[in-house]
Coordinates of C-alpha atoms in Angstrom, one line a residue:
X312 CA -0.3 -0.1 0.2
X313 CA 0.9 3.5 -0.5
X314 CA -0.6 6.8 0.5
X315 CA 0.9 10.2 0.8
X316 CA 0.8 12.9 3.5
X317 CA 0.4 17.0 2.8
X318 CA 0.5 19.2 5.6
X319 CA 0.7 23.3 6.0
X320 CA -1.1 24.4 2.9
X321 CA -1.4 27.4 4.6
X322 CA -4.1 28.8 1.6
X323 CA -1.6 28.0 -0.8
X324 CA -3.7 27.0 -3.8
X325 CA -1.4 26.8 -6.3
X326 CA 1.1 24.7 -4.4
X327 CA -1.5 22.5 -3.5
X328 CA -2.4 21.7 -6.9
X329 CA 0.8 20.9 -7.9
X330 CA 1.3 18.5 -5.2
X331 CA -2.1 16.6 -5.9
X332 CA -1.6 16.7 -9.3
X333 CA 1.7 14.8 -8.5
X334 CA -0.1 12.3 -6.4
X335 CA -2.3 11.7 -8.9
X336 CA 0.0 11.1 -11.5
X337 CA 1.1 8.3 -10.1
X338 CA -1.8 6.0 -9.9
X339 CA -0.7 4.1 -7.0
X340 CA -1.6 6.3 -4.4
X341 CA -5.0 5.0 -2.1
X342 CA -5.2 7.5 0.1
X343 CA -4.0 11.0 1.7
X344 CA -3.3 12.0 4.8
X345 CA -4.3 16.2 5.3
X346 CA -2.6 17.2 8.7
X347 CA -3.8 20.3 9.4
X348 CA -3.4 24.1 8.8
X349 CA -5.4 24.2 5.6
X350 CA -5.7 27.8 5.7
X351 CA -4.5 31.2 7.3
X352 CA -1.2 32.9 6.2
X353 CA -2.3 32.4 2.7
X354 CA -4.9 34.0 0.8
X355 CA -6.4 31.3 -1.1
X356 CA -8.7 30.0 1.8
X357 CA -11.8 28.9 -0.5
X358 CA -10.0 27.7 -2.9
X359 CA -8.0 25.1 -1.1
X360 CA -11.4 24.3 0.7
X361 CA -12.8 23.5 -2.1
X362 CA -10.3 21.7 -3.8
X363 CA -9.7 19.0 -0.3
X364 CA -13.6 18.9 0.0
X365 CA -14.1 17.7 -3.6
X366 CA -11.5 14.8 -2.9
X367 CA -13.1 11.3 -1.8
X368 CA -9.5 10.2 -0.6
X369 CA -8.4 12.4 2.2
X370 CA -8.4 12.1 5.9
X371 CA -8.2 15.6 7.3
X372 CA -6.5 16.4 10.6
X373 CA -7.0 20.2 12.6
X374 CA -4.4 22.6 12.4
X375 CA -3.7 25.1 14.6
X376 CA -4.2 28.4 12.0
X377 CA -7.7 25.9 11.2
X378 CA -8.7 26.2 15.0
X379 CA -7.7 30.0 15.6
X380 CA -9.4 31.2 12.5
X381 CA -12.6 29.3 13.5
X382 CA -12.4 30.7 17.0
X383 CA -12.6 34.3 15.6
X384 CA -15.1 33.2 13.6
X385 CA -17.1 31.7 16.4
X386 CA -16.8 34.4 18.4
X387 CA -15.0 32.7 20.8
X388 CA -11.6 33.1 22.8
X389 CA -8.5 33.4 20.7
X390 CA -5.0 32.1 21.7
X391 CA -3.0 34.7 23.4
X392 CA 0.3 33.2 21.9
X393 CA -1.0 34.6 18.7
X394 CA -2.8 37.6 19.2
X395 CA 0.1 40.1 18.5
X396 CA 1.0 38.2 15.2
X397 CA -2.2 36.7 13.5
X398 CA -5.2 38.1 15.2
X399 CA -6.0 41.3 12.1
X400 CA -4.6 38.6 9.6
X401 CA -6.9 35.7 10.8
X402 CA -9.8 38.2 11.0
X403 CA -9.0 39.0 7.4
X404 CA -9.2 35.7 6.4
X405 CA -12.9 35.2 8.5
X406 CA -14.2 37.5 6.2
X407 CA -13.2 35.7 3.0
X408 CA -14.5 32.4 4.6
X409 CA -17.1 31.3 3.0
X410 CA -19.8 29.7 5.3
X411 CA -20.3 26.5 4.0
X412 CA -17.0 25.4 5.4
X413 CA -17.7 26.4 8.7
X414 CA -19.3 22.9 10.1
X415 CA -16.5 21.1 8.2
X416 CA -13.5 23.5 9.7
X417 CA -15.7 23.5 13.3
X418 CA -15.5 19.5 13.3
X419 CA -12.1 18.4 12.4
X420 CA -10.4 15.8 14.8
X421 CA -6.6 16.9 16.2
X422 CA -5.6 13.3 15.4
X423 CA -6.5 9.9 13.4
X424 CA -5.0 6.3 14.0
X425 CA -5.1 3.3 12.0
X426 CA -3.4 0.0 11.1
X427 CA -1.7 -1.1 7.7
X428 CA -1.0 -4.6 7.6
X429 CA -0.5 -4.8 11.3
X430 CA 1.3 -1.8 11.8
X431 CA 0.3 0.9 13.9
X432 CA -0.1 4.6 12.0
X433 CA -0.4 8.0 14.0
X434 CA -1.6 11.6 12.2
X435 CA -1.8 14.5 14.2
X436 CA -0.7 18.3 13.3
X437 CA 1.7 18.6 16.4
X438 CA 1.8 16.7 20.0
X439 CA -1.0 17.3 22.0
X440 CA -0.8 15.6 25.5
X441 CA -3.7 13.3 26.5
X442 CA -5.1 15.7 29.2
X443 CA -5.0 18.7 26.5
X444 CA -6.6 16.6 23.9
X445 CA -10.2 18.5 24.4
X446 CA -8.9 22.0 25.6
X447 CA -9.6 25.2 22.7
X448 CA -7.4 26.5 21.0
X449 CA -7.2 29.4 23.4
X450 CA -5.7 26.8 26.1
X451 CA -2.5 26.6 23.1
X452 CA -3.1 22.5 23.7
X453 CA -0.1 22.4 20.8
X454 CA 3.3 21.4 22.7
X455 CA 6.2 24.0 22.1
X456 CA 8.1 23.2 19.3
X457 CA 11.1 21.3 19.5
X458 CA 14.6 21.0 17.2
X459 CA 14.3 19.0 14.4
X460 CA 16.4 15.9 16.1
X461 CA 15.5 12.4 16.7
X462 CA 16.4 13.1 20.4
X463 CA 13.9 15.7 20.6
X464 CA 11.2 14.4 18.2
X465 CA 11.4 11.1 20.7
X466 CA 10.7 12.7 23.7
X467 CA 8.2 15.0 22.1
X468 CA 6.0 12.2 21.5
X469 CA 6.9 10.2 24.2
X470 CA 4.2 7.8 25.6
X471 CA 3.0 7.3 22.0
X472 CA 2.7 3.7 21.0
X473 CA 2.9 3.5 17.4
X474 CA 5.3 2.2 14.4
X475 CA 4.8 5.5 12.7
X476 CA 4.3 9.0 14.1
X477 CA 3.5 11.5 10.9
X478 CA 2.9 14.8 12.0
X479 CA 3.6 19.1 10.3
X480 CA 3.5 22.4 11.8
X481 CA 7.3 22.7 12.3
X482 CA 7.4 23.7 8.6
X483 CA 10.9 21.9 7.8
X484 CA 11.7 17.9 7.0
X485 CA 11.9 15.4 9.9
X486 CA 12.7 12.1 9.2
X487 CA 13.8 10.1 12.1
X488 CA 14.0 6.4 12.9
X489 CA 15.0 5.4 16.7
X490 CA 13.8 1.5 15.0
X491 CA 10.8 1.3 17.5
X492 CA 9.2 4.3 15.7
X493 CA 9.6 6.4 12.4
X494 CA 9.1 10.1 12.7
X495 CA 7.8 12.2 9.6
X496 CA 7.3 15.3 8.9
X497 CA 7.2 16.4 5.3
X498 CA 7.4 19.7 5.7
X499 CA 4.8 22.7 4.3
X500 CA 2.9 22.3 1.1
X501 CA 2.5 25.9 1.0
X502 CA 5.0 28.0 2.4
X503 CA 8.8 27.3 1.1
X504 CA 11.4 29.8 0.3
X505 CA 11.2 28.4 -3.1
X506 CA 9.4 27.6 -6.0
X507 CA 8.4 24.3 -5.2
X508 CA 5.9 22.4 -2.8
X509 CA 6.5 18.8 -0.5
X510 CA 4.8 16.1 0.4
X511 CA 5.7 12.9 1.5
X512 CA 5.2 9.5 0.5
X513 CA 4.9 6.4 2.1
X514 CA 4.6 2.6 1.2
X515 CA 4.4 -0.4 3.4
X516 CA 5.5 -3.4 1.9
X517 CA 6.4 -7.0 3.2
X518 CA 6.0 -5.3 6.8
X519 CA 8.0 -2.7 6.4
X520 CA 7.5 1.0 5.9
X521 CA 9.5 3.1 3.4
X522 CA 9.2 6.9 3.7
X523 CA 10.1 9.5 0.8
X524 CA 9.9 13.2 0.7
X525 CA 8.8 14.5 -2.6
X526 CA 9.5 17.7 -4.2
X527 CA 7.3 19.3 -6.7
X528 CA 8.2 22.9 -8.9
X529 CA 5.6 25.1 -9.7
X530 CA 5.5 28.9 -10.3
X531 CA 5.0 30.5 -7.0
X532 CA 4.6 34.2 -7.9
X533 CA 1.0 34.3 -8.4
X534 CA 1.2 33.2 -5.2
X535 CA 3.1 36.0 -4.1
X536 CA 1.7 38.5 -6.0
X537 CA -1.5 38.1 -4.4
X538 CA -0.5 39.1 -1.1
X539 CA -0.4 42.9 -2.5
X540 CA -3.1 42.5 -4.8
X541 CA -5.3 41.5 -1.9
X542 CA -4.0 43.8 0.7
X543 CA -3.4 40.7 3.1
X544 CA -2.9 42.0 6.5
X545 CA 0.6 40.9 7.8
X546 CA 2.5 40.4 4.8
X547 CA 5.5 41.6 6.5
X548 CA 5.6 39.6 9.4
X549 CA 4.3 36.5 6.7
X550 CA 7.4 36.9 4.4
X551 CA 10.0 37.3 6.9
X552 CA 8.8 34.4 8.9
X553 CA 7.2 32.0 5.8
X554 CA 8.6 32.7 2.6

């Protein structure tokens, strides 16, 4: 069996299209795990949601931006950790967001577990401790980011029993194997310092898990130009921090 992992699209519909086109052209990928942050930061909010919801081969996980945006949309408490960085930007996203997507975004799960050929797989946006799994996004349930090393990632997911743990949130590649568990984050689909998008490809064969990170070139200039064309709030911080 082969499946794909995508994460952190962040409103970049052009990068998403490039990745999905590459996945579909392979014709042997049976499922896609989408690990959250579909929207926020980028400006193609409704386009991204329409694209992913038109698929029938995708499992969805909630990202912190997805949840923070819906806190604004629902008139709920907003995370203090994001208030100085993204509150105005998230308000703008809500103004663009088609309300037909509210139910989908409000009902995203924070984790997914499955067993394939006797191997246990765990999918999440980033680690949330069991006691915080039901906490509101305003309580900052996601664990702080750790440096991409086996030691740090092993500590981050300590206590989870899985052969393979996939996550996103931190936009750089993580691929570590401590014999008992493979930890994998392919990096962000939509936010890279270059004209390429990334996703993960996982193959399970004869009891072994093989993992590959795929880089897909695309024309990122329309995405960059859109920030000025649409007067996206927070552009300076976004470009400095993510692009």
